[in-house]
XYZ file of C-alpha atoms in Angstrom:
294
model
C 127.546 100.031 116.600
C 128.204 100.876 120.219
C 130.894 103.530 119.752
C 129.164 106.752 118.744
C 132.406 108.243 117.453
C 133.095 105.567 114.839
C 130.235 106.067 112.395
C 130.802 107.718 109.015
C 127.882 110.031 109.794
C 128.644 110.681 113.446
C 127.192 114.004 114.570
C 124.827 114.273 111.599
C 121.067 114.712 111.852
C 118.938 113.045 109.185
C 115.266 113.208 108.236
C 113.946 110.100 106.479
C 110.399 110.275 105.129
C 108.377 107.091 104.829
C 110.667 105.364 107.304
C 108.090 103.400 109.245
C 108.648 100.310 107.103
C 110.264 98.956 103.957
C 113.023 100.867 102.191
C 112.719 103.913 104.425
C 113.070 101.884 107.602
C 116.149 100.132 106.254
C 117.699 103.484 105.358
C 116.883 105.020 108.748
C 118.437 102.104 110.624
C 121.558 102.154 108.458
C 121.979 105.896 108.979
C 121.766 105.314 112.727
C 124.308 102.499 112.515
C 126.639 104.962 110.811
C 126.274 107.462 113.643
C 123.406 109.726 112.581
C 120.529 110.890 114.739
C 117.290 110.330 112.850
C 113.877 111.913 112.471
C 111.599 109.009 111.563
C 108.927 110.738 109.479
C 105.961 108.639 108.409
C 102.236 108.879 107.772
C 101.688 105.995 110.208
C 102.631 107.062 113.755
C 102.743 103.484 115.047
C 105.295 102.216 112.526
C 107.284 105.438 112.908
C 107.504 104.852 116.645
C 108.623 101.252 116.087
C 111.481 102.367 113.841
C 112.441 105.130 116.274
C 112.562 102.600 119.117
C 114.917 100.373 117.126
C 117.178 103.336 116.445
C 117.253 104.247 120.126
C 118.270 100.674 120.924
C 121.399 101.339 118.841
C 122.317 104.178 121.168
C 121.220 106.943 118.797
C 118.717 109.727 119.302
C 115.539 109.407 117.267
C 112.356 111.408 116.893
C 109.148 109.745 115.714
C 107.345 112.305 113.556
C 103.900 111.708 111.988
C 103.644 113.677 108.738
C 101.612 113.799 105.532
C 104.078 114.713 102.780
C 101.270 116.082 100.621
C 100.692 118.781 103.262
C 103.212 121.590 102.744
C 102.548 123.248 106.099
C 103.304 119.949 107.851
C 106.586 119.641 105.940
C 107.635 123.145 106.961
C 106.700 122.384 110.564
C 108.709 119.153 110.462
C 111.796 121.057 109.329
C 111.281 123.630 112.093
C 110.740 120.970 114.761
C 113.826 119.038 113.669
C 116.032 122.083 114.196
C 114.322 122.806 117.520
C 114.947 119.235 118.712
C 118.442 118.598 117.325
C 119.841 122.062 116.602
C 120.395 121.485 112.891
C 119.664 119.141 109.987
C 122.363 117.720 107.709
C 120.635 115.038 105.648
C 117.243 114.615 104.010
C 116.155 111.309 102.506
C 113.028 111.884 100.398
C 111.728 108.318 100.454
C 107.965 108.528 101.047
C 105.736 107.907 98.050
C 103.219 105.592 96.473
C 102.722 103.410 93.406
C 99.725 102.124 91.503
C 99.646 99.431 88.830
C 96.940 100.265 86.314
C 96.586 100.228 82.506
C 97.054 103.681 81.003
C 93.509 103.930 79.645
C 92.044 103.142 83.075
C 93.942 105.814 85.034
C 91.501 108.325 86.511
C 92.068 111.951 87.429
C 91.978 110.911 91.096
C 94.607 108.213 90.468
C 96.850 110.689 88.684
C 96.532 113.415 91.305
C 97.264 111.084 94.224
C 100.466 109.662 92.728
C 101.747 113.021 91.496
C 100.818 114.748 94.755
C 102.847 112.351 96.884
C 105.746 111.429 94.614
C 106.453 114.725 92.850
C 104.875 117.543 94.837
C 105.736 116.028 98.211
C 109.332 115.412 97.170
C 109.827 118.997 96.029
C 108.244 120.768 98.971
C 110.009 118.545 101.495
C 113.303 119.317 99.760
C 112.490 123.026 99.800
C 111.558 123.067 103.497
C 114.710 121.269 104.622
C 117.023 123.178 102.254
C 115.901 126.410 103.911
C 117.117 125.081 107.265
C 120.427 123.983 105.766
C 120.981 127.449 104.284
C 120.085 129.141 107.573
C 122.934 127.263 109.234
C 125.593 128.768 106.936
C 127.431 131.719 108.546
C 125.824 135.051 107.633
C 128.934 136.496 106.025
C 129.179 133.558 103.641
C 125.484 133.666 102.747
C 125.751 137.391 102.091
C 128.643 136.792 99.714
C 126.602 134.323 97.679
C 123.218 136.045 97.724
C 119.658 134.660 97.914
C 119.084 131.170 96.527
C 116.225 132.449 94.352
C 118.704 134.513 92.312
C 120.959 131.567 91.520
C 119.118 129.815 88.705
C 122.405 129.162 86.859
C 125.383 129.421 89.230
C 128.671 130.608 87.810
C 131.537 128.150 87.687
C 133.244 127.866 91.065
C 130.947 130.491 92.622
C 130.769 128.942 96.063
C 134.476 128.247 96.408
C 135.468 131.742 95.247
C 133.209 133.226 97.916
C 134.705 131.060 100.635
C 132.034 128.384 101.140
C 133.894 125.096 101.329
C 133.016 121.645 102.591
C 129.405 120.520 102.475
C 126.465 122.078 104.319
C 123.851 119.471 103.518
C 122.977 116.295 101.653
C 119.583 115.809 100.036
C 118.772 112.478 98.439
C 115.478 111.515 96.813
C 114.235 108.138 95.677
C 113.319 107.956 92.015
C 112.903 104.597 90.253
C 114.032 102.772 87.153
C 110.474 103.489 86.008
C 111.530 107.132 85.939
C 114.194 106.205 83.390
C 111.795 104.697 80.846
C 108.042 104.365 80.448
C 105.883 101.539 81.766
C 102.457 100.799 80.207
C 100.862 100.020 83.569
C 102.695 102.730 85.529
C 102.167 105.875 83.449
C 101.466 108.192 86.382
C 104.077 106.561 88.613
C 106.756 106.679 85.899
C 105.950 110.337 85.224
C 106.271 111.192 88.909
C 109.609 109.426 89.241
C 110.970 111.059 86.079
C 110.005 114.347 87.712
C 112.080 113.416 90.768
C 115.143 113.136 88.523
C 114.429 116.564 87.031
C 113.809 118.129 90.449
C 117.113 116.656 91.621
C 119.033 118.244 88.758
C 117.387 121.660 89.119
C 117.774 121.731 92.899
C 121.416 120.665 92.591
C 122.074 123.719 90.419
C 120.193 126.064 92.730
C 121.873 124.808 95.897
C 125.406 124.145 94.621
C 126.715 127.604 95.611
C 125.697 126.790 99.187
C 127.541 123.468 99.036
C 124.333 121.501 99.475
C 124.488 118.310 97.431
C 121.311 116.994 95.818
C 121.229 113.492 94.344
C 118.822 110.614 93.781
C 118.860 106.865 93.498
C 116.724 104.775 91.164
C 115.895 101.394 92.728
C 114.710 98.401 90.763
C 112.861 95.468 92.318
C 113.092 95.615 96.115
C 112.032 92.976 98.629
C 109.520 95.079 100.581
C 105.785 94.965 101.381
C 105.196 97.535 98.627
C 106.679 95.222 96.010
C 104.594 92.343 97.325
C 101.569 94.503 96.547
C 102.953 95.289 93.097
C 103.368 91.574 92.457
C 99.745 90.913 93.422
C 98.486 93.713 91.174
C 100.605 92.597 88.226
C 99.588 88.970 88.720
C 95.919 89.958 88.638
C 96.417 92.150 85.585
C 98.439 89.535 83.679
C 96.408 86.557 84.950
C 99.365 84.993 86.744
C 99.743 83.264 90.089
C 101.066 85.305 93.037
C 104.851 85.361 92.840
C 105.017 84.638 89.116
C 105.023 88.288 88.063
C 107.907 89.036 90.417
C 109.802 85.943 89.278
C 109.461 87.014 85.646
C 110.920 90.431 86.439
C 113.817 88.943 88.401
C 114.765 86.868 85.344
C 115.606 90.128 83.566
C 117.935 91.337 86.357
C 121.572 90.462 85.497
C 122.482 89.865 89.155
C 119.457 87.524 89.261
C 117.897 88.515 92.557
C 115.715 91.219 94.049
C 117.428 93.925 96.052
C 117.008 94.544 99.758
C 116.628 97.836 101.628
C 120.213 97.359 102.798
C 121.435 97.278 99.183
C 119.922 100.725 98.691
C 121.101 101.973 102.070
C 124.720 101.232 101.174
C 124.543 103.543 98.158
C 122.739 106.184 100.197
C 125.323 106.132 102.986
C 128.031 106.770 100.401
C 126.151 109.697 98.846
C 125.513 111.169 102.302
C 129.149 110.858 103.354
C 132.084 113.200 102.785
C 133.368 110.766 100.145
C 130.602 112.091 97.867
C 131.094 115.824 98.454
C 131.938 116.323 94.756
C 128.852 114.481 93.492
C 125.648 116.423 92.879
C 122.762 116.416 90.413
C 123.143 112.693 89.751
C 120.721 109.764 89.798
C 122.346 106.434 90.588
C 120.645 103.218 89.490
C 120.701 100.616 92.274
C 118.971 97.806 90.426
C 121.307 94.873 89.854
C 121.953 96.003 86.281
C 118.287 95.991 85.242
C 118.469 99.443 83.622
C 121.914 100.358 82.373
C 121.688 104.097 81.755
């Protein structure tokens, strides 16, 4: 898109974690196409820079930002640096994470800690760091009328609107998974972490609703990315199948009968980040071709 004024997210600043490749990269590029300026946050500085370069080629500003989402101090610094560079932050996409395919009885303490640390702990503390910056942007008189976020465990009905906070001051969207909807025998720790993302989303939505900060999640199914290629290899080895067979067997159970692409997910995310979704919060949307209908 060459006209900067035409995007649905024109003037917005977005942070996308894990956006050096795969789903995160697709989301970051789509946000830029819709007018957003993007912080490309990734553990790998080289892939982050590649994504940032592609965004700049679209005529958008982009900042390549190496970050370890398991490091809380780095997350807080990222939020600070984003505001320093762009002046504000409007959107957070909590995409970074990991997966491991392993039978339940073989999962070690190290396996468990790594998956939970990245997928659950990283998601929460990134959300917390960026939400602080979103709240800081709200005019002081409106914040004073609402009170500190820590005191708003259960907001009263219509609290924000009665106090004069209207519109939307931020959009936070985290990636869960259909595995977070129901258990998987070879993904116990991963499924637990993604179920936690759904719970974090609901709790944060309640805490931040008076500030008109929307918090939602999406639950992808099978996605055509390098990560899923690795999942296919692990499942094939575990089930004694040929490479590609495990993925093909899963696709047979998808009503739409194909894997999704990062752009499929990005379409749903753009909607949830737009003003069309200002009245949606605390929800987890399945984007899975009908694989899990709940």
